[in-house]
Short mmCIF file of C-alpha atoms and ligand atoms in Angstrom, two decimals:
data_model
loop_
_atom_site.label_atom_id
_atom_site.label_comp_id
_atom_site.label_asym_id
_atom_site.label_seq_id
_atom_site.Cartn_x
_atom_site.Cartn_y
_atom_site.Cartn_z
CA MET A 709 0.00 0.00 0.00
CA ASN A 710 1.59 3.28 -0.95
CA LYS A 711 1.47 6.24 1.33
CA TYR A 712 -1.17 8.10 -0.71
CA ILE A 713 -3.63 5.28 -0.25
CA MET A 714 -2.83 5.22 3.44
CA ILE A 715 -3.43 8.96 3.74
CA CYS A 716 -6.70 8.54 1.90
CA MET A 717 -7.78 5.76 4.24
CA PHE A 718 -6.90 7.85 7.23
CA ILE A 719 -8.93 10.78 5.93
CA CYS A 720 -11.87 8.54 5.10
CA VAL A 721 -11.89 7.04 8.58
CA ALA A 722 -11.63 10.51 10.11
CA LEU A 723 -14.54 11.78 8.02
CA GLY A 724 -16.60 8.71 8.89
CA ALA A 725 -15.97 9.22 12.59
CA GLY A 726 -16.79 12.89 12.16
CA SER A 727 -20.21 12.26 10.69
CA ALA A 728 -21.02 9.55 13.25
CA MET A 729 -20.22 12.06 15.96
CA ALA A 730 -22.17 14.80 14.23
CA ALA A 731 -25.37 12.89 15.01
CA GLU A 732 -24.81 13.60 18.68
CA VAL A 733 -24.12 17.27 18.29
CA VAL A 734 -26.72 19.62 19.74
CA TYR A 735 -26.81 23.13 18.35
CA VAL A 736 -28.75 25.78 20.24
CA ASP A 737 -30.82 28.09 18.09
CA GLY A 738 -31.77 31.42 19.68
CA ILE A 739 -35.02 32.98 18.54
CA ASP A 740 -37.06 36.05 19.30
CA ALA A 741 -40.19 34.52 20.83
CA ALA A 742 -42.43 37.18 19.33
CA PHE A 743 -41.62 37.41 15.66
CA PRO A 744 -44.33 35.63 13.70
CA PRO A 745 -44.45 34.26 11.09
CA PHE A 746 -40.70 33.49 11.33
CA SER A 747 -40.25 32.60 14.99
CA PHE A 748 -42.53 32.67 17.98
CA ILE A 749 -43.72 30.66 20.93
CA ASP A 750 -47.17 29.24 20.17
CA GLU A 751 -50.19 28.79 22.47
CA LYS A 752 -48.78 25.48 23.68
CA GLY A 753 -45.54 27.12 24.66
CA GLN A 754 -43.67 25.53 21.76
CA PRO A 755 -41.34 27.28 19.31
CA ALA A 756 -43.06 27.68 15.95
CA GLY A 757 -42.79 29.53 12.66
CA PHE A 758 -41.06 29.40 9.31
CA ASP A 759 -37.49 29.65 10.62
CA VAL A 760 -38.19 27.10 13.34
CA ASP A 761 -39.50 24.59 10.82
CA VAL A 762 -36.67 25.25 8.38
CA ILE A 763 -34.00 24.76 11.04
CA ARG A 764 -35.66 21.58 12.29
CA TRP A 765 -35.81 20.21 8.75
CA ILE A 766 -32.14 21.07 8.18
CA ALA A 767 -31.12 19.51 11.50
CA ASP A 768 -32.94 16.33 10.60
CA GLU A 769 -31.48 16.22 7.11
CA MET A 770 -27.92 17.07 8.12
CA GLY A 771 -27.87 14.87 11.22
CA PHE A 772 -27.65 17.19 14.18
CA GLU A 773 -29.95 17.98 17.07
CA VAL A 774 -31.34 21.43 17.57
CA LYS A 775 -32.57 23.01 20.76
CA ILE A 776 -34.55 26.22 20.32
CA ILE A 777 -34.59 28.82 23.06
CA PRO A 778 -36.09 32.32 23.27
CA ILE A 779 -33.67 35.23 23.67
CA ASP A 780 -34.34 38.97 23.83
CA TRP A 781 -33.73 40.36 20.38
CA ASP A 782 -31.37 43.12 21.43
CA ALA A 783 -29.20 40.58 23.28
CA ILE A 784 -29.27 37.92 20.60
CA ILE A 785 -25.98 38.73 18.83
CA PRO A 786 -24.06 39.21 22.12
CA MET A 787 -25.46 35.84 23.29
CA LEU A 788 -24.25 34.21 20.08
CA ILE A 789 -20.79 35.72 20.37
CA ALA A 790 -20.60 34.75 24.06
CA GLY A 791 -21.35 31.13 23.12
CA ASN A 792 -24.74 30.81 24.86
CA ILE A 793 -26.30 29.87 21.54
CA ASN A 794 -24.84 28.46 18.33
CA LEU A 795 -27.07 30.10 15.77
CA ILE A 796 -29.78 32.68 15.25
CA ALA A 797 -32.69 31.77 13.00
CA SER A 798 -35.21 34.53 13.57
CA GLY A 799 -35.86 36.80 10.62
CA MET A 800 -32.49 38.48 10.86
CA THR A 801 -31.51 40.83 8.05
CA ILE A 802 -27.99 40.51 6.72
CA THR A 803 -26.40 43.92 7.27
CA ALA A 804 -22.82 45.12 6.86
CA ALA A 805 -22.66 46.07 10.55
CA ARG A 806 -23.75 42.60 11.66
CA GLN A 807 -21.38 40.96 9.18
CA GLU A 808 -18.54 42.53 11.13
CA GLN A 809 -19.67 40.52 14.15
CA VAL A 810 -21.13 37.27 12.85
CA ALA A 811 -21.23 35.09 9.73
CA PHE A 812 -24.43 34.64 7.75
CA THR A 813 -25.66 31.75 5.66
CA SER A 814 -26.79 32.31 2.11
CA PRO A 815 -29.89 34.52 1.90
CA TYR A 816 -33.20 32.69 2.23
CA TRP A 817 -35.90 35.38 2.14
CA THR A 818 -36.39 39.00 1.11
CA ILE A 819 -38.61 41.52 2.84
CA ASP A 820 -39.59 45.19 2.89
CA LEU A 821 -40.66 47.26 5.88
CA ALA A 822 -44.28 48.17 6.59
CA VAL A 823 -45.78 51.18 8.33
CA VAL A 824 -48.73 50.27 10.55
CA VAL A 825 -51.34 52.78 11.78
CA ARG A 826 -54.75 52.59 13.43
CA GLU A 827 -57.79 51.93 11.36
CA THR A 828 -60.95 53.94 11.74
CA LYS A 829 -64.29 54.08 9.89
CA ASP A 830 -65.23 56.64 7.27
CA ALA A 831 -68.70 58.19 6.93
CA GLU A 832 -69.96 55.05 5.18
CA GLY A 833 -68.57 52.86 7.90
CA GLU A 834 -65.76 51.55 5.68
CA PRO A 835 -62.43 50.94 7.38
CA VAL A 836 -59.82 53.58 6.53
CA PRO A 837 -56.33 54.28 7.85
CA GLU A 838 -56.26 57.06 10.41
CA LEU A 839 -53.06 58.47 8.91
CA THR A 840 -51.42 58.28 5.51
CA LEU A 841 -47.83 57.18 5.05
CA PHE A 842 -46.99 60.84 4.49
CA SER A 843 -48.79 62.20 7.54
CA ALA A 844 -47.55 59.36 9.76
CA VAL A 845 -43.88 60.02 9.09
CA GLN A 846 -43.66 63.70 10.00
CA THR A 847 -41.99 65.84 12.62
CA GLY A 848 -43.65 65.37 15.98
CA ARG A 849 -45.06 61.92 15.26
CA LYS A 850 -44.25 59.10 17.62
CA ILE A 851 -43.15 55.99 15.78
CA GLY A 852 -42.51 52.64 17.45
CA VAL A 853 -39.90 50.13 16.39
CA GLN A 854 -38.33 47.06 17.91
CA ARG A 855 -35.00 48.02 19.47
CA GLY A 856 -31.99 46.94 17.43
CA THR A 857 -33.75 46.34 14.15
CA THR A 858 -33.32 47.55 10.62
CA SER A 859 -36.57 49.50 11.10
CA GLN A 860 -34.83 51.55 13.78
CA ASP A 861 -31.78 51.99 11.52
CA TRP A 862 -33.89 52.98 8.54
CA LEU A 863 -35.83 55.65 10.40
CA GLU A 864 -32.71 57.05 12.04
CA GLU A 865 -30.86 57.28 8.77
CA ASN A 866 -33.55 58.26 6.32
CA VAL A 867 -36.11 60.16 8.34
CA ILE A 868 -34.38 61.66 11.36
CA GLY A 869 -31.17 61.93 9.34
CA ALA A 870 -33.11 63.93 6.74
CA GLY A 871 -34.29 66.40 9.37
CA ILE A 872 -37.78 65.03 9.91
CA ASP A 873 -37.97 64.99 13.66
CA VAL A 874 -40.07 61.94 14.42
CA GLN A 875 -39.82 60.63 17.94
CA LEU A 876 -38.67 57.03 17.92
CA VAL A 877 -40.08 54.85 20.68
CA LEU A 878 -38.10 51.63 21.17
CA TYR A 879 -39.73 48.34 22.18
CA GLU A 880 -38.52 44.90 23.22
CA ASN A 881 -40.65 43.34 20.54
CA PHE A 882 -42.90 44.45 17.74
CA LEU A 883 -46.13 43.31 19.46
CA LEU A 884 -45.65 45.85 22.22
CA ALA A 885 -45.29 48.54 19.57
CA LEU A 886 -48.55 47.45 17.95
CA GLU A 887 -50.31 47.52 21.32
CA ASP A 888 -49.20 51.10 21.78
CA VAL A 889 -50.44 52.07 18.32
CA LEU A 890 -53.78 50.53 19.26
CA ILE A 891 -54.17 52.55 22.44
CA GLY A 892 -52.93 55.73 20.79
CA ARG A 893 -49.73 56.08 22.75
CA ILE A 894 -47.81 56.21 19.48
CA ASP A 895 -48.91 57.14 15.94
CA ALA A 896 -47.38 54.35 13.92
CA ALA A 897 -45.08 51.35 14.08
CA VAL A 898 -42.53 50.19 11.52
CA MET A 899 -41.50 46.56 11.15
CA ASP A 900 -40.78 43.78 8.67
CA GLU A 901 -43.77 43.45 6.37
CA PRO A 902 -44.57 39.73 6.94
CA THR A 903 -44.58 40.36 10.68
CA ALA A 904 -46.77 43.43 10.26
CA ARG A 905 -49.20 41.35 8.19
CA SER A 906 -49.48 38.76 10.90
CA GLY A 907 -49.68 41.41 13.65
CA ILE A 908 -52.61 43.34 12.19
CA VAL A 909 -54.85 40.27 11.95
CA ASP A 910 -57.88 40.74 14.23
CA ARG A 911 -56.75 44.19 15.31
CA PRO A 912 -58.09 47.54 14.05
CA LEU A 913 -54.72 48.28 12.49
CA THR A 914 -53.65 48.57 8.89
CA ILE A 915 -50.56 48.82 6.73
CA VAL A 916 -50.54 52.28 5.25
CA GLY A 917 -47.42 51.88 3.17
CA THR A 918 -44.25 49.91 2.67
CA ILE A 919 -40.63 50.97 2.52
CA LYS A 920 -38.87 49.03 -0.19
CA THR A 921 -35.68 48.16 1.67
CA GLY A 922 -35.47 44.79 -0.07
CA GLU A 923 -33.52 43.41 2.86
CA ILE A 924 -32.45 39.81 2.91
CA TYR A 925 -32.59 37.35 5.76
CA GLY A 926 -29.88 34.87 6.68
CA TYR A 927 -29.11 32.61 9.61
CA ALA A 928 -26.23 33.77 11.78
CA VAL A 929 -23.41 31.81 13.42
CA ARG A 930 -20.13 32.78 15.06
CA LYS A 931 -17.46 33.66 12.50
CA GLN A 932 -15.23 30.81 13.61
CA ASP A 933 -18.00 28.19 13.26
CA ALA A 934 -17.26 27.38 9.64
CA GLU A 935 -18.44 23.80 10.07
CA LEU A 936 -21.91 24.79 11.29
CA LEU A 937 -22.12 27.46 8.61
CA ALA A 938 -21.38 24.84 5.95
CA LEU A 939 -24.01 22.49 7.43
CA LEU A 940 -26.64 25.21 7.40
CA ASN A 941 -25.80 26.30 3.87
CA GLU A 942 -25.94 22.76 2.59
CA GLY A 943 -29.20 22.23 4.49
CA LEU A 944 -30.66 25.39 2.98
CA ARG A 945 -29.60 24.27 -0.47
CA ARG A 946 -31.31 20.93 0.04
CA ILE A 947 -34.54 22.24 1.53
CA GLN A 948 -34.85 24.87 -1.17
CA ALA A 949 -34.54 22.12 -3.77
CA SER A 950 -37.25 20.06 -2.08
CA ASP A 951 -41.05 20.26 -1.77
CA ALA A 952 -40.66 21.00 1.92
CA TRP A 953 -39.57 24.53 1.09
CA ASP A 954 -42.67 25.33 -0.97
CA ARG A 955 -44.85 23.78 1.68
CA LEU A 956 -43.32 25.91 4.46
CA VAL A 957 -43.42 29.07 2.34
CA ASP A 958 -47.05 28.35 1.67
CA THR A 959 -47.91 27.61 5.29
CA TRP A 960 -46.12 30.53 6.89
CA LEU A 961 -45.35 33.23 4.37
CA VAL A 962 -47.52 33.32 1.30
CA GLY A 963 -50.87 32.35 2.77
CA ASN A 964 -50.15 34.85 5.54
N1 LIG B 1572 -35.24 41.95 9.99
C1 LIG B 1572 -35.10 42.98 10.97
C2 LIG B 1572 -33.69 42.99 11.50
O1 LIG B 1572 -32.98 42.04 11.30
C3 LIG B 1572 -36.03 42.82 12.11
C4 LIG B 1572 -35.84 41.52 12.78
C5 LIG B 1572 -36.52 41.36 13.99
N2 LIG B 1572 -36.44 39.94 14.22
C6 LIG B 1572 -36.82 39.42 15.30
N3 LIG B 1572 -36.73 38.14 15.44
N4 LIG B 1572 -37.26 40.22 16.19
O2 LIG B 1572 -33.27 43.90 12.13
#
C-alpha cells in the first residue's frame, strides 16, 4: 500500500468518525419569541414559525440535534458571540454592521418594511387608515420600532437623518409597539412586512405603506463556526430544492 492510499484511508476514517459524531451534536438556536411568522412561541408554549420549521428540517437532514430557546432580540448577537447559543434563525436581516460581528448563511428570504397605523371608519362605515404614510412620518409623530432592528436603523438614517424629527419609541418586541399604536400612545409602528401582516390580523390596524428596503434574511453563526455554517448552507440548499420549502413558504409566508 503506498502512502497516498494510506493517507486517503486515514482521511476517510476521520470523516466517517466525524459524521457519526455529528449525530450527537446539539446546536442551540436562539429565537425572538415574538416574531411571527418566522419565529414565535405558540399557544402550547412551543417554538413555531417558518425559521423554526426550516432549522428543524435542516437539522434532521444534516444529522444534528437542535434546541430552540427564546432570547431577547437586542441581546441575541451578544449571546451568540458569548457562546450561549450556536445560531440565530429569527428573521435576521444581513447587514454590513452585523457581518462585522457574525457570519451569515446564504440569503433565504427578502422583505420590505411596513408602516402600521390605526384603522378607523369613514362616513360610510368603511375601514380607513387614520393616517397616511406621508402624515404618519412627519416631525412630531411618535413611531414605534423594535430596538436593534433595521426599522430603527432605517428611520434614524432616512427620516431623522433627513431632518424630519419623528420621535422614535423603542420596544422589546414588535407586538408591544402594535399595542401602543392601538391605544394611541404612538402614531405608527414600523416593522418587517410579513410580521406586520401577521400582527394586524384581528386588530383595528392597517398597513398604510411599505418601505422598499429589499432586505435579505440569513441565519447567523459565530465567524469561527465554519463547520456549522457549511451544514446550514448545505441544508438550505437541500430544503430549497425540495417540496418542503414550498410547503413551508405556503404555510407561513404566502398564505399569511
Ligand atoms: N429583519 C429585521 C432585522 O434584522 C427585524 C428583525 C426582527 N427579528 C426578530 N426576530 N425580532 O433587524
